PDB file of C-alpha atoms and ligand atoms in Angstrom:
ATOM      1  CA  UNK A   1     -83.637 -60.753   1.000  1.00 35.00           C
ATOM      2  CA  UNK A   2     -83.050 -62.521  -2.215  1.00 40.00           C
ATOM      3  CA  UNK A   3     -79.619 -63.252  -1.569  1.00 40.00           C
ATOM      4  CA  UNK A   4     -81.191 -64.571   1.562  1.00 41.00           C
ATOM      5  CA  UNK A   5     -83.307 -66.525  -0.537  1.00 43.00           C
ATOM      6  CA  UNK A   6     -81.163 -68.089  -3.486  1.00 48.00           C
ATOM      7  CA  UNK A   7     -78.448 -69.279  -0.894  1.00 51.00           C
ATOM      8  CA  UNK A   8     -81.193 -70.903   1.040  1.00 50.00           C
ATOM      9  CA  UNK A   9     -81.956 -72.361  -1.861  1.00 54.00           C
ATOM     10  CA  UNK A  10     -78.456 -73.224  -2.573  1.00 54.00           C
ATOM     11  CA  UNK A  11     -78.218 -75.237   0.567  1.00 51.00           C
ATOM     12  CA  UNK A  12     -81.171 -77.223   0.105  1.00 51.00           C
ATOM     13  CA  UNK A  13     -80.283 -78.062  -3.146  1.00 52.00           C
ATOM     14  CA  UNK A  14     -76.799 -79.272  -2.213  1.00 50.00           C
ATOM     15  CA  UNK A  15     -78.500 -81.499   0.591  1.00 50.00           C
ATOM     16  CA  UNK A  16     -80.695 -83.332  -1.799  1.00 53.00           C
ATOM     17  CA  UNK A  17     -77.291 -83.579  -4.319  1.00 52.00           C
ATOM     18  CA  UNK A  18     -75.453 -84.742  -1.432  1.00 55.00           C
ATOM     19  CA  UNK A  19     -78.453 -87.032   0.147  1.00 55.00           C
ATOM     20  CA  UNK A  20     -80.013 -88.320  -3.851  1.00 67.00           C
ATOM     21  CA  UNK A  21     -80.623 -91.525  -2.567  1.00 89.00           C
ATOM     22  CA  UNK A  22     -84.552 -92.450  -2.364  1.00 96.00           C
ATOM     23  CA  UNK A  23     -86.233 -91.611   1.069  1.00 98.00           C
ATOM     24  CA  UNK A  24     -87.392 -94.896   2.229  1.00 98.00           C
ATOM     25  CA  UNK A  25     -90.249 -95.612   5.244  1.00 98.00           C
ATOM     26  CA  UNK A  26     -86.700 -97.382   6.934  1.00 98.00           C
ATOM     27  CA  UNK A  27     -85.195 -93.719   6.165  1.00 97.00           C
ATOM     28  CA  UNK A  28     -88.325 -91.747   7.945  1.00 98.00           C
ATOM     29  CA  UNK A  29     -87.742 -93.734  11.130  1.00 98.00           C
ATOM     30  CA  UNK A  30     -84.022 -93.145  11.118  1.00 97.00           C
ATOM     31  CA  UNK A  31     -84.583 -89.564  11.011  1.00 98.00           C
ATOM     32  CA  UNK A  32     -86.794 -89.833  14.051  1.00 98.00           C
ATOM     33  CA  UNK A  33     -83.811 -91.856  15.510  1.00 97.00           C
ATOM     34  CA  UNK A  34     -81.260 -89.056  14.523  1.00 97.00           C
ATOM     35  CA  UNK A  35     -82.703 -86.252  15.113  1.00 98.00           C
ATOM     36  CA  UNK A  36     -83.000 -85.180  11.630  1.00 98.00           C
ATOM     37  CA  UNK A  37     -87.072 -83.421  11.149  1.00 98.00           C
ATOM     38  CA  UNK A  38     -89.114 -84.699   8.491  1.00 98.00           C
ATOM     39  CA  UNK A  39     -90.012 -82.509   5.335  1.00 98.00           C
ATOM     40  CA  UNK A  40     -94.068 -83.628   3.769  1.00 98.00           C
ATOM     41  CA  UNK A  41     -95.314 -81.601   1.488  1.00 99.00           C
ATOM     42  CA  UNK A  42     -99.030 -83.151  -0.740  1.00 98.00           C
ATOM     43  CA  UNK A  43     -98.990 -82.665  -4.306  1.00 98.00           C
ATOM     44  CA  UNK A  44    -101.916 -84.057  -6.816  1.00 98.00           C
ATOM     45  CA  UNK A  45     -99.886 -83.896 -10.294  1.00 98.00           C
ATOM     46  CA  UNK A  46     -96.370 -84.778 -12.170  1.00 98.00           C
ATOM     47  CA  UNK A  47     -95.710 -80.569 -12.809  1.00 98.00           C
ATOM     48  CA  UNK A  48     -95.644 -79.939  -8.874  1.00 98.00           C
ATOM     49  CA  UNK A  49     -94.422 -83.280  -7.879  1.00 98.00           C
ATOM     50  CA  UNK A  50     -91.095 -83.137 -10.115  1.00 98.00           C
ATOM     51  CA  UNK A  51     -90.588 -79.341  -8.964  1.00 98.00           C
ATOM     52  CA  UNK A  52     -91.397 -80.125  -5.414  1.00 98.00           C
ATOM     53  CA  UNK A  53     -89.142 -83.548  -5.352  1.00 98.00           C
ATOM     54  CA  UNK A  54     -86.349 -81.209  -7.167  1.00 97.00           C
ATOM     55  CA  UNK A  55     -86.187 -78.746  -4.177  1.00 98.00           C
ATOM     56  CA  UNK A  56     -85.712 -81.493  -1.687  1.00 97.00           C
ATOM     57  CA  UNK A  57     -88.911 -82.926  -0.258  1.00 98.00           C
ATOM     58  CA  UNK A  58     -88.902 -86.283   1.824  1.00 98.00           C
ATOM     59  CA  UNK A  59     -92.259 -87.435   1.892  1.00 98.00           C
ATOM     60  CA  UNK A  60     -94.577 -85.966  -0.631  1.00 98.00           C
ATOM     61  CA  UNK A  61     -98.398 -86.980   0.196  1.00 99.00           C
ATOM     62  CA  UNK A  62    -100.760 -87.319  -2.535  1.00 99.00           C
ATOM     63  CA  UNK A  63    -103.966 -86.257  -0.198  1.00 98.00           C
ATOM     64  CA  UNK A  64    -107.427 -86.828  -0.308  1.00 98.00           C
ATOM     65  CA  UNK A  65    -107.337 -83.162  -0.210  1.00 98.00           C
ATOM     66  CA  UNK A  66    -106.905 -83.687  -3.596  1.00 98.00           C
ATOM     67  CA  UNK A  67    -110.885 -83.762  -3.383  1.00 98.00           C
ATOM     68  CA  UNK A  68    -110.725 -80.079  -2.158  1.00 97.00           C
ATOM     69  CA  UNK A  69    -108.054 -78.649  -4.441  1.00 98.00           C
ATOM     70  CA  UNK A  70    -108.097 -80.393  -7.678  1.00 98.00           C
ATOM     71  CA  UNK A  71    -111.983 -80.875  -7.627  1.00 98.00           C
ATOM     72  CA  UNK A  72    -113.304 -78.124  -5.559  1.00 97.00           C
ATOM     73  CA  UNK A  73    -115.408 -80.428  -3.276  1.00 98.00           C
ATOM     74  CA  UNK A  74    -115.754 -79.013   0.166  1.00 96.00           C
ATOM     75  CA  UNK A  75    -114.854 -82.438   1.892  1.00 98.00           C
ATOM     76  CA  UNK A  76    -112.546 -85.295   1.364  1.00 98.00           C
ATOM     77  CA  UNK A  77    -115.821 -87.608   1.187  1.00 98.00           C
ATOM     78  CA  UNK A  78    -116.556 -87.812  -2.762  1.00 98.00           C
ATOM     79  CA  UNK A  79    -112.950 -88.664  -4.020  1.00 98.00           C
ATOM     80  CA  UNK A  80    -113.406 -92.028  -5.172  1.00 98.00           C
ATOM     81  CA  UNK A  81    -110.341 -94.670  -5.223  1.00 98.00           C
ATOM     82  CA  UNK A  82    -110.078 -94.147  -8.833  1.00 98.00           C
ATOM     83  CA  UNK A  83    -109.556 -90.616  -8.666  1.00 98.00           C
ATOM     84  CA  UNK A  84    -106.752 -91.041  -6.452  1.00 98.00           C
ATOM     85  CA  UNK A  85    -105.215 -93.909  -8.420  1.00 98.00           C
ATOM     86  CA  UNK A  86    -104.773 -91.192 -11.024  1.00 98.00           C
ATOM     87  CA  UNK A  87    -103.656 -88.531  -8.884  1.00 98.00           C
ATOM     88  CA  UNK A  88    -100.845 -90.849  -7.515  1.00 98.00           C
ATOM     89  CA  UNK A  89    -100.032 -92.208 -11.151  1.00 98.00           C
ATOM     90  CA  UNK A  90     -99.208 -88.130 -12.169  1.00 98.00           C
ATOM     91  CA  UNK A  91     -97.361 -87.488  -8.858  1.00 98.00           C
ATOM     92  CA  UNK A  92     -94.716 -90.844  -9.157  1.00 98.00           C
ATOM     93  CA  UNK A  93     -94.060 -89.674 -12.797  1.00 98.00           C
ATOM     94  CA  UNK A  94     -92.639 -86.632 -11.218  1.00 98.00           C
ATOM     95  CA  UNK A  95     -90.668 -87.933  -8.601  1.00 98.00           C
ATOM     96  CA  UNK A  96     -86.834 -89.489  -8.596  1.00 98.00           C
ATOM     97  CA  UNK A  97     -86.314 -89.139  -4.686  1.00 98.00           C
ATOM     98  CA  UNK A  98     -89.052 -88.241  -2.437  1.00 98.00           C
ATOM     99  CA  UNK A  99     -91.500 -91.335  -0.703  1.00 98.00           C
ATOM    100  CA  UNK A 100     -94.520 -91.260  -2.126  1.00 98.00           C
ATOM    101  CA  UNK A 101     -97.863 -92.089   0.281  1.00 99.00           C
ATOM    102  CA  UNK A 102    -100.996 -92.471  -1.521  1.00 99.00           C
ATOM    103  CA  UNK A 103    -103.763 -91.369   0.936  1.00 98.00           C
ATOM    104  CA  UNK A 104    -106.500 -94.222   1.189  1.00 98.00           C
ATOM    105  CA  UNK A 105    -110.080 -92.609  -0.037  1.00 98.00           C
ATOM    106  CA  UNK A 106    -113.063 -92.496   2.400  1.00 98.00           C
ATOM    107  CA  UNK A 107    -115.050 -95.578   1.931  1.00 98.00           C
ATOM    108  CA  UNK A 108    -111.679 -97.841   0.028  1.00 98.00           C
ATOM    109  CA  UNK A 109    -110.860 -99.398   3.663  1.00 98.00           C
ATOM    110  CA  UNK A 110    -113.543 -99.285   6.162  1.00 98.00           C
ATOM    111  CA  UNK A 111    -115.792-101.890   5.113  1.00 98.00           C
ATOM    112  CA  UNK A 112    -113.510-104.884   5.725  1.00 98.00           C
ATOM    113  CA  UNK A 113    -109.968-105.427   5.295  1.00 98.00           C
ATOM    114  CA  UNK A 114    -109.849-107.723   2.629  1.00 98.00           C
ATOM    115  CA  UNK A 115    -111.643-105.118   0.572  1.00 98.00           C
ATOM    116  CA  UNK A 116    -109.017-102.636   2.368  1.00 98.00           C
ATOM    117  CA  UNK A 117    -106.156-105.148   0.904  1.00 98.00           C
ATOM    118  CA  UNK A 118    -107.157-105.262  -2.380  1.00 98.00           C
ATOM    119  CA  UNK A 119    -107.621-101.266  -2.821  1.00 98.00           C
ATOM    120  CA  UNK A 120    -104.237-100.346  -1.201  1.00 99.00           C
ATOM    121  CA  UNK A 121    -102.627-103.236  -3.792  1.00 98.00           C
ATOM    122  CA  UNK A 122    -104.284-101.243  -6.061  1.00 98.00           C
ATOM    123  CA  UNK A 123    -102.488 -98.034  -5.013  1.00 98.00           C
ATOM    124  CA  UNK A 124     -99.522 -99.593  -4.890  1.00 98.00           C
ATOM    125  CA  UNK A 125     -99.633-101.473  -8.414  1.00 98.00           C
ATOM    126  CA  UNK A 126    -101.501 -99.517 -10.345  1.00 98.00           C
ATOM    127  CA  UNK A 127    -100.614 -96.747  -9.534  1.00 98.00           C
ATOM    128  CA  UNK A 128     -97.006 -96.791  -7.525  1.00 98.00           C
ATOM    129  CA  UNK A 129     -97.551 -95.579  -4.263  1.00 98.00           C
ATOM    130  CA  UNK A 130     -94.488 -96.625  -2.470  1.00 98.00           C
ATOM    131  CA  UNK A 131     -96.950 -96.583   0.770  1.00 98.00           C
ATOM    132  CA  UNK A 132    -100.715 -95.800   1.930  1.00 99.00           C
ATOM    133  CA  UNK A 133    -101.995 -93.410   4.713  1.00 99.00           C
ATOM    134  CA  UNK A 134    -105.057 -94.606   6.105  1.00 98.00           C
ATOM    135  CA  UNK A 135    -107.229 -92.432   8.849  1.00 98.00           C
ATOM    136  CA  UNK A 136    -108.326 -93.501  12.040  1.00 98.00           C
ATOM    137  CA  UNK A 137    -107.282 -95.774  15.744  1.00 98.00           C
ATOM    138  CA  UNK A 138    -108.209 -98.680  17.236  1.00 98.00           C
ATOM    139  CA  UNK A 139    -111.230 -99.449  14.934  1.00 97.00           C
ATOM    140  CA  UNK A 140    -108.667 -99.950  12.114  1.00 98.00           C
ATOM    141  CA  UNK A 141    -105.755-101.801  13.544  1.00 98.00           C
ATOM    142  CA  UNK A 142    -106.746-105.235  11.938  1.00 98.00           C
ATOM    143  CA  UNK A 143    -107.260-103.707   8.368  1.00 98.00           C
ATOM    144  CA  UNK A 144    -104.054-102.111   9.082  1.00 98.00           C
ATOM    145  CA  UNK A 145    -102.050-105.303  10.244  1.00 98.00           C
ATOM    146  CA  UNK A 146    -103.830-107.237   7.042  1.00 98.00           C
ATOM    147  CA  UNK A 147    -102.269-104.382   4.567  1.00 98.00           C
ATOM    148  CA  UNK A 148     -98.643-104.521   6.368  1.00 98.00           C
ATOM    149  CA  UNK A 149     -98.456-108.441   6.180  1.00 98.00           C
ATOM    150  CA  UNK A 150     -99.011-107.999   2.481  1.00 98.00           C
ATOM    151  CA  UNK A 151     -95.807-105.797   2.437  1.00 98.00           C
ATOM    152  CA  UNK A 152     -97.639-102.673   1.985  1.00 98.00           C
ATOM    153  CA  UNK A 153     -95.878 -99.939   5.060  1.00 98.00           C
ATOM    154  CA  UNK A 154     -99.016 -97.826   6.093  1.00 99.00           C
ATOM    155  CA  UNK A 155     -98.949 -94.438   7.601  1.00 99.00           C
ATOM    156  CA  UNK A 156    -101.616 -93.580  10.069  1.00 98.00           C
ATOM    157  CA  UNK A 157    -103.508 -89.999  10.746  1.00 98.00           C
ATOM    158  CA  UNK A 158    -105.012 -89.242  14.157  1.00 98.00           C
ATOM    159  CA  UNK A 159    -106.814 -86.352  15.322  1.00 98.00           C
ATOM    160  CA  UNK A 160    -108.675 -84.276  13.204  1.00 98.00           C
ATOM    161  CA  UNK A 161    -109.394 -86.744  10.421  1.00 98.00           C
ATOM    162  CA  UNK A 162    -111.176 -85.080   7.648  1.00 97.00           C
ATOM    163  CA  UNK A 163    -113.023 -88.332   6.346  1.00 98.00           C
ATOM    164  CA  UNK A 164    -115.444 -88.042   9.703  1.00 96.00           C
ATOM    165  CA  UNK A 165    -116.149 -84.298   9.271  1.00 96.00           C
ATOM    166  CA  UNK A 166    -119.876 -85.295   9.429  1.00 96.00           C
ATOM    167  CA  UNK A 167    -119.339 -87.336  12.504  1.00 94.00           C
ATOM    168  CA  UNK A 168    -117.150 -84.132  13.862  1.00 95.00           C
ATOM    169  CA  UNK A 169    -119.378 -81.650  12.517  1.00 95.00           C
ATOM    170  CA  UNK A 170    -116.527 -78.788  12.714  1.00 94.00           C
ATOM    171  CA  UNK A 171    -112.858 -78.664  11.624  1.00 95.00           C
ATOM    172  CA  UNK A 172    -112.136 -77.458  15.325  1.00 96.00           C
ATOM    173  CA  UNK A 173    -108.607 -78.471  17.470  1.00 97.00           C
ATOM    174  CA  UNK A 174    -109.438 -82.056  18.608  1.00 97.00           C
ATOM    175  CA  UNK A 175    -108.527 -83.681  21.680  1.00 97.00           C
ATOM    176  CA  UNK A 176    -108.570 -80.600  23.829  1.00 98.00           C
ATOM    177  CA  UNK A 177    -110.296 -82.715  26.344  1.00 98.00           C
ATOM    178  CA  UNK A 178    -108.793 -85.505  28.902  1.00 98.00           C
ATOM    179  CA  UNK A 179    -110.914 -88.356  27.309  1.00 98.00           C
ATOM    180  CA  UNK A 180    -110.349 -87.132  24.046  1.00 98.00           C
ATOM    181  CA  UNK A 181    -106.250 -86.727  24.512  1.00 98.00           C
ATOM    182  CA  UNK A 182    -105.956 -90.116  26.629  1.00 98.00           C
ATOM    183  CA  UNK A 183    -107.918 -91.933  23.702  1.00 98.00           C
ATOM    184  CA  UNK A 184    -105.527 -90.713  21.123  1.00 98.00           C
ATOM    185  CA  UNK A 185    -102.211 -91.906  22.759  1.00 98.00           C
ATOM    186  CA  UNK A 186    -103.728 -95.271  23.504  1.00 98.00           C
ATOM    187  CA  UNK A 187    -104.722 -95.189  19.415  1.00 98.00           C
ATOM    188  CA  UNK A 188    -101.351 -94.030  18.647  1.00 98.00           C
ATOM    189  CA  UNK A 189     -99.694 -96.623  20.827  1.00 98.00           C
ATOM    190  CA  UNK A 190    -102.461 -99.617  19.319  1.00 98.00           C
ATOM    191  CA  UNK A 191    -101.607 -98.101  15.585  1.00 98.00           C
ATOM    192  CA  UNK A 192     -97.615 -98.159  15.958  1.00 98.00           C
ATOM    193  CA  UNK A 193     -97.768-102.072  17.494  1.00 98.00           C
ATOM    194  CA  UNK A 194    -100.009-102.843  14.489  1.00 98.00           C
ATOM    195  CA  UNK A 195     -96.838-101.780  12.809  1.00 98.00           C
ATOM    196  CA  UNK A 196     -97.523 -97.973  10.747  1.00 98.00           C
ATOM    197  CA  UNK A 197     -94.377 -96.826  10.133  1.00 98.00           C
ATOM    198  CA  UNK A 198     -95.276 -93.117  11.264  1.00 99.00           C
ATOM    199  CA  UNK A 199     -98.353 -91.173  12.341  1.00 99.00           C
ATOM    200  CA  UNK A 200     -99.483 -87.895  10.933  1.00 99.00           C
ATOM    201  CA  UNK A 201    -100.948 -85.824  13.810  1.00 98.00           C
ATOM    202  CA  UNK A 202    -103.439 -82.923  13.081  1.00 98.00           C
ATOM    203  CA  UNK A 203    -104.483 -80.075  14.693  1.00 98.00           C
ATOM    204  CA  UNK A 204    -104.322 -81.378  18.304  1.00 98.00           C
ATOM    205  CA  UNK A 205    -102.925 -79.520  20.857  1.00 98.00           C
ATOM    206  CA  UNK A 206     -98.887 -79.031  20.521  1.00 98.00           C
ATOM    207  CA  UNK A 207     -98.199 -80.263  23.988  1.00 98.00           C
ATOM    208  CA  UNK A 208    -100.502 -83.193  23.353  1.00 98.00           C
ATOM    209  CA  UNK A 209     -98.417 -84.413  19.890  1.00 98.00           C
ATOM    210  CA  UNK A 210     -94.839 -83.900  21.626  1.00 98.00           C
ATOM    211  CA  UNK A 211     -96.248 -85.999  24.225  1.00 98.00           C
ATOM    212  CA  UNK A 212     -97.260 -88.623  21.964  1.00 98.00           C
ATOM    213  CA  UNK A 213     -94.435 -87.889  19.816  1.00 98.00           C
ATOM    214  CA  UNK A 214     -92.013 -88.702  22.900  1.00 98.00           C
ATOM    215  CA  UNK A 215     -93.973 -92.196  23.620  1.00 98.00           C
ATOM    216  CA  UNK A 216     -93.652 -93.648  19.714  1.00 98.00           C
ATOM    217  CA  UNK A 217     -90.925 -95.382  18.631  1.00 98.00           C
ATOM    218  CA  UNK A 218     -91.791 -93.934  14.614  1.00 98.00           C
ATOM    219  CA  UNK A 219     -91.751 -90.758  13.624  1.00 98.00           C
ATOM    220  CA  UNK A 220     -95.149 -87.771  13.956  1.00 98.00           C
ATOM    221  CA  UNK A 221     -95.546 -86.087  11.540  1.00 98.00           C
ATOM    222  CA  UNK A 222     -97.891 -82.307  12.519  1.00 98.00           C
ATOM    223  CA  UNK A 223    -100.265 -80.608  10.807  1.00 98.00           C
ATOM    224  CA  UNK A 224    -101.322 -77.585  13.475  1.00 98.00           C
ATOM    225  CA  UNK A 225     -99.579 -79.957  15.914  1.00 98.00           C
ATOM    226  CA  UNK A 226     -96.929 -78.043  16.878  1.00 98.00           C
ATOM    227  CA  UNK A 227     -93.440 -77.656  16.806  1.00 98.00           C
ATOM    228  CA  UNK A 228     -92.972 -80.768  18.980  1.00 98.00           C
ATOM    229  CA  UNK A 229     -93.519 -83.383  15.993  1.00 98.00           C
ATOM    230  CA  UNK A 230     -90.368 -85.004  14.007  1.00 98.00           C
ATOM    231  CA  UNK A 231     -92.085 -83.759  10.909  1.00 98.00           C
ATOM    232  CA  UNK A 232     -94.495 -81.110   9.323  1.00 98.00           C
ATOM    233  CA  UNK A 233     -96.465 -81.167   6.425  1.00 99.00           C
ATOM    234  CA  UNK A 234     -98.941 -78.738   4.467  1.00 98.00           C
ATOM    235  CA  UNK A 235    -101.132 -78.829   1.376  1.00 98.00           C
ATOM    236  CA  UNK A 236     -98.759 -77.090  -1.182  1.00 98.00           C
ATOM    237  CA  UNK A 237    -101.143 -75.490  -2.430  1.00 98.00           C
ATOM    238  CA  UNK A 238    -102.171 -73.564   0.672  1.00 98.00           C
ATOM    239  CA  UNK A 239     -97.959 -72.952   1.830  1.00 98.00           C
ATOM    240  CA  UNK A 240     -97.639 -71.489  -1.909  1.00 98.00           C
ATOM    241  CA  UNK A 241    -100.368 -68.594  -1.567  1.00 98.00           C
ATOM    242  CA  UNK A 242    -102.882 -70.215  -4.309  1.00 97.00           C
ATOM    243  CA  UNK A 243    -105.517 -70.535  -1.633  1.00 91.00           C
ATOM    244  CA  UNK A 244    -106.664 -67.029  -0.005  1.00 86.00           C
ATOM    245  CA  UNK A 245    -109.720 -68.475   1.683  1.00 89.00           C
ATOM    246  CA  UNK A 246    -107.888 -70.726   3.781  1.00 92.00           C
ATOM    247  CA  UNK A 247    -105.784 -69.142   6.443  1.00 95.00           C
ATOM    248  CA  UNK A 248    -105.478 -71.297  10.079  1.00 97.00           C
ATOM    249  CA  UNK A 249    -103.697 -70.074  12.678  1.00 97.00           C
ATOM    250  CA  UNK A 250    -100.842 -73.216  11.543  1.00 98.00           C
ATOM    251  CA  UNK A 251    -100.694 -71.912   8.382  1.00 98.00           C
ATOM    252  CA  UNK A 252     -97.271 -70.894   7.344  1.00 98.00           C
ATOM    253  CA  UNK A 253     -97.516 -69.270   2.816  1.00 98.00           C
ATOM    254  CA  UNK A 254     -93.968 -68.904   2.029  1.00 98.00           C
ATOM    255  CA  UNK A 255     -94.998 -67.276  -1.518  1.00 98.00           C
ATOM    256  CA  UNK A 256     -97.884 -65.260  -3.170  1.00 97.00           C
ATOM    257  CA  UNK A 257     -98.241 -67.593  -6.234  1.00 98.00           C
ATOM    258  CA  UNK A 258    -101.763 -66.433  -6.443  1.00 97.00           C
ATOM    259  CA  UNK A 259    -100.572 -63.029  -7.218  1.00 97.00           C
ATOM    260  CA  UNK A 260     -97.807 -64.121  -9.226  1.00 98.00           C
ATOM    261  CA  UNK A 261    -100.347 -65.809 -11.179  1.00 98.00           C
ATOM    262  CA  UNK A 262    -103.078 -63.177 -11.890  1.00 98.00           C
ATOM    263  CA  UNK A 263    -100.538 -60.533 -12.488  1.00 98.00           C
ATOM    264  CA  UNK A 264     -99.211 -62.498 -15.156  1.00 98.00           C
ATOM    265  CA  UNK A 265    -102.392 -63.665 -16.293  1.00 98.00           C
ATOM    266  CA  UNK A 266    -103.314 -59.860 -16.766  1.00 98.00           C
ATOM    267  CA  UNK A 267    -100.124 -59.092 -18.593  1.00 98.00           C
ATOM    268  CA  UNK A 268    -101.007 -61.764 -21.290  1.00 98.00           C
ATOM    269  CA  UNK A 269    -104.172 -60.490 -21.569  1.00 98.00           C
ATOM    270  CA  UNK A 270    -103.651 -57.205 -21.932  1.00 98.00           C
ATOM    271  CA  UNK A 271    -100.784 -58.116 -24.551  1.00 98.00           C
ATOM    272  CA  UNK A 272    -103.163 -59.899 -26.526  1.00 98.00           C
ATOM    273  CA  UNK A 273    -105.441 -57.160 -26.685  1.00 98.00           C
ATOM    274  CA  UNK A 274    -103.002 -54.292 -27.708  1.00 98.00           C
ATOM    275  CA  UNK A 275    -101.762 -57.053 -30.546  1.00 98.00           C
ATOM    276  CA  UNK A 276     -98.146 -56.929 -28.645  1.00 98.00           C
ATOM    277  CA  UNK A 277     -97.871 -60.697 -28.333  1.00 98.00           C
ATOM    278  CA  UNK A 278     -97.125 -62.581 -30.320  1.00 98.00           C
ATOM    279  CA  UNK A 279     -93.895 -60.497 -31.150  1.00 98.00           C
ATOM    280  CA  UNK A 280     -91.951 -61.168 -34.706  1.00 97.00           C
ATOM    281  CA  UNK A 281     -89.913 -63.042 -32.710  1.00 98.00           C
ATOM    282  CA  UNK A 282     -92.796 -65.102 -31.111  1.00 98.00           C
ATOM    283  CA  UNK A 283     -94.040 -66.453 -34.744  1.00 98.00           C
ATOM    284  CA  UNK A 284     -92.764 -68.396 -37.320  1.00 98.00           C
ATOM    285  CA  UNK A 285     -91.561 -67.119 -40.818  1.00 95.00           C
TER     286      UNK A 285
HETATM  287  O1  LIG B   1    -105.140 -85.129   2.518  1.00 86.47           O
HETATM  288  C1  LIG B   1    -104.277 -84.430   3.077  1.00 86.47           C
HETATM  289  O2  LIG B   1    -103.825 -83.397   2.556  1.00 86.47           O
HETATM  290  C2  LIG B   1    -103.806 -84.852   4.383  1.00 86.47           C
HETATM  291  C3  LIG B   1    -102.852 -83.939   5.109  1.00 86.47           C
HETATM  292  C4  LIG B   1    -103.580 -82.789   5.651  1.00 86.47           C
HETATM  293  C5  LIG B   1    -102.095 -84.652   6.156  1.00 86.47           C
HETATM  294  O3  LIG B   1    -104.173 -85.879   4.856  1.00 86.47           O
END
């Protein structure tokens, strides 16, 4: 198994030596084009941005879902613009290769897009997002077209959107229904001529996103959307093991850092009490 592992490991590391030029929105799309599926992973901060860029990521997302993880909030409502400015600041610190997409916070884009404009040039300035993610179909496509002719390349996110969980009410599969399904293609297709350089698609039905996936031009990116997407992506966070509480039926952990973790957080302790650590090697003469 962990010869298994560490030549798995090998390989992707001699894909991103081989491939260490910068993923680019042009590069997303050509993937689509080539066949090649797309990696997304979110991370909120430089430590698991460099380690997660270092393994090979293409896209890494710095989510809203920063509002759950980092801050413990049980929505993506509260986190303010300012909070993700500094989330996205940490992550591009840690990153030499991977495209970095700054999720646009709940409130920063819906009011009108000129106030949309000026908060994604924030993202992008201040902070250097090398692109936005913004939530929502045909009731955004002007705020969306107003951010691309700035020069800013803007991912959308249909289906379950988190930002409307109080106009949802649940976290349920959306777009189970005919009305529901047949509104989010024609979004899709509205959102993709308004010019988003790829769609992130989650928790629909998997025959649902390969059909939309087949009608775009750019590139779909799943979450619980099946295996018909040209990309996946998952809060690292929940794919390493660190969240127990959360476990969906798309939910792939590949580790048990939370064990890792609290096993080694009990071996320090307990060193500490029986006075074994620091060591006479561990302290300065
Ligand atoms: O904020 C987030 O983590 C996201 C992903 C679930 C796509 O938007």
């Amino acid at each position: 198994m962990s010869s298994q592992i560490s030549k798995k490991s090998e390989s992707t590391l001699v894909h991103s030596i081989l491939t260490p030029l910068k993923v680019t929105t042009q590069t997303v799309v050509e993937m689509k084009q080539s066949g090649e599926k797309i990696s997304m992973l979110t991370a909120y901060d430089f430590t698991m941005a460099r380690i997660v860029d270092t393994a090979g990521i293409d896209i890494l997302l710095v989510g809203d879902s920063a509002s759950n993880v980092m801050a413990g909030n049980d929505t993506t409502v509260p986190i303010t613009l300012e909070h993700m400015i500094y989330h996205t600041q940490c992550v591009v610190r840690g990153v030499d290769r991977a495209l970095v997409i700054a999720d646009m916070p709940f409130m920063s884009y819906q009011v009108t897009p000129k106030e949309a404009l000026t908060n994604a040039g924030r993202l992008m300035k201040e902070a250097g997002a090398h692109a936005v993610k913004l939530e929502g179909g045909r009731t955004i496509t002007d705020t969306v077209k107003k951010i691309i002719d700035a020069g800013i390349p803007v991912m959308g996110h249909l289906g379950l959107t988190p930002q409307s969980i109080y106009q949802f009410g649940t976290y349920k599969v959306r777009a189970k229904d005919r009305t529901e399904a047949d509104q989010l293609i024609e979004d899709a297709l509205k959102l993709q001529e308004a010019g988003v350089f790829a769609l992130v698609l989650e928790k629909i039905p998997s025959v649902l996103a390969a059909k939309v996936t087949k009608q775009l031009q750019i590139p779909t990116i799943g979450i619980g959307a099946g295996q018909g997407c040209d990309g996946q992506v998952l809060v690292v966070h929940d794919m390493l093991g660190m969240n127990k509480h959360f476990s969906p039926r798309f939910l792939r952990r590949y580790a048990d850092v939370e064990l890792v973790m609290t096993q080694a957080v009990q071996q320090y302790i307990e060193d500490v009490k029986n006075k074994d650590f620091p060591n006479e090697n561990e302290q300065y003469a």
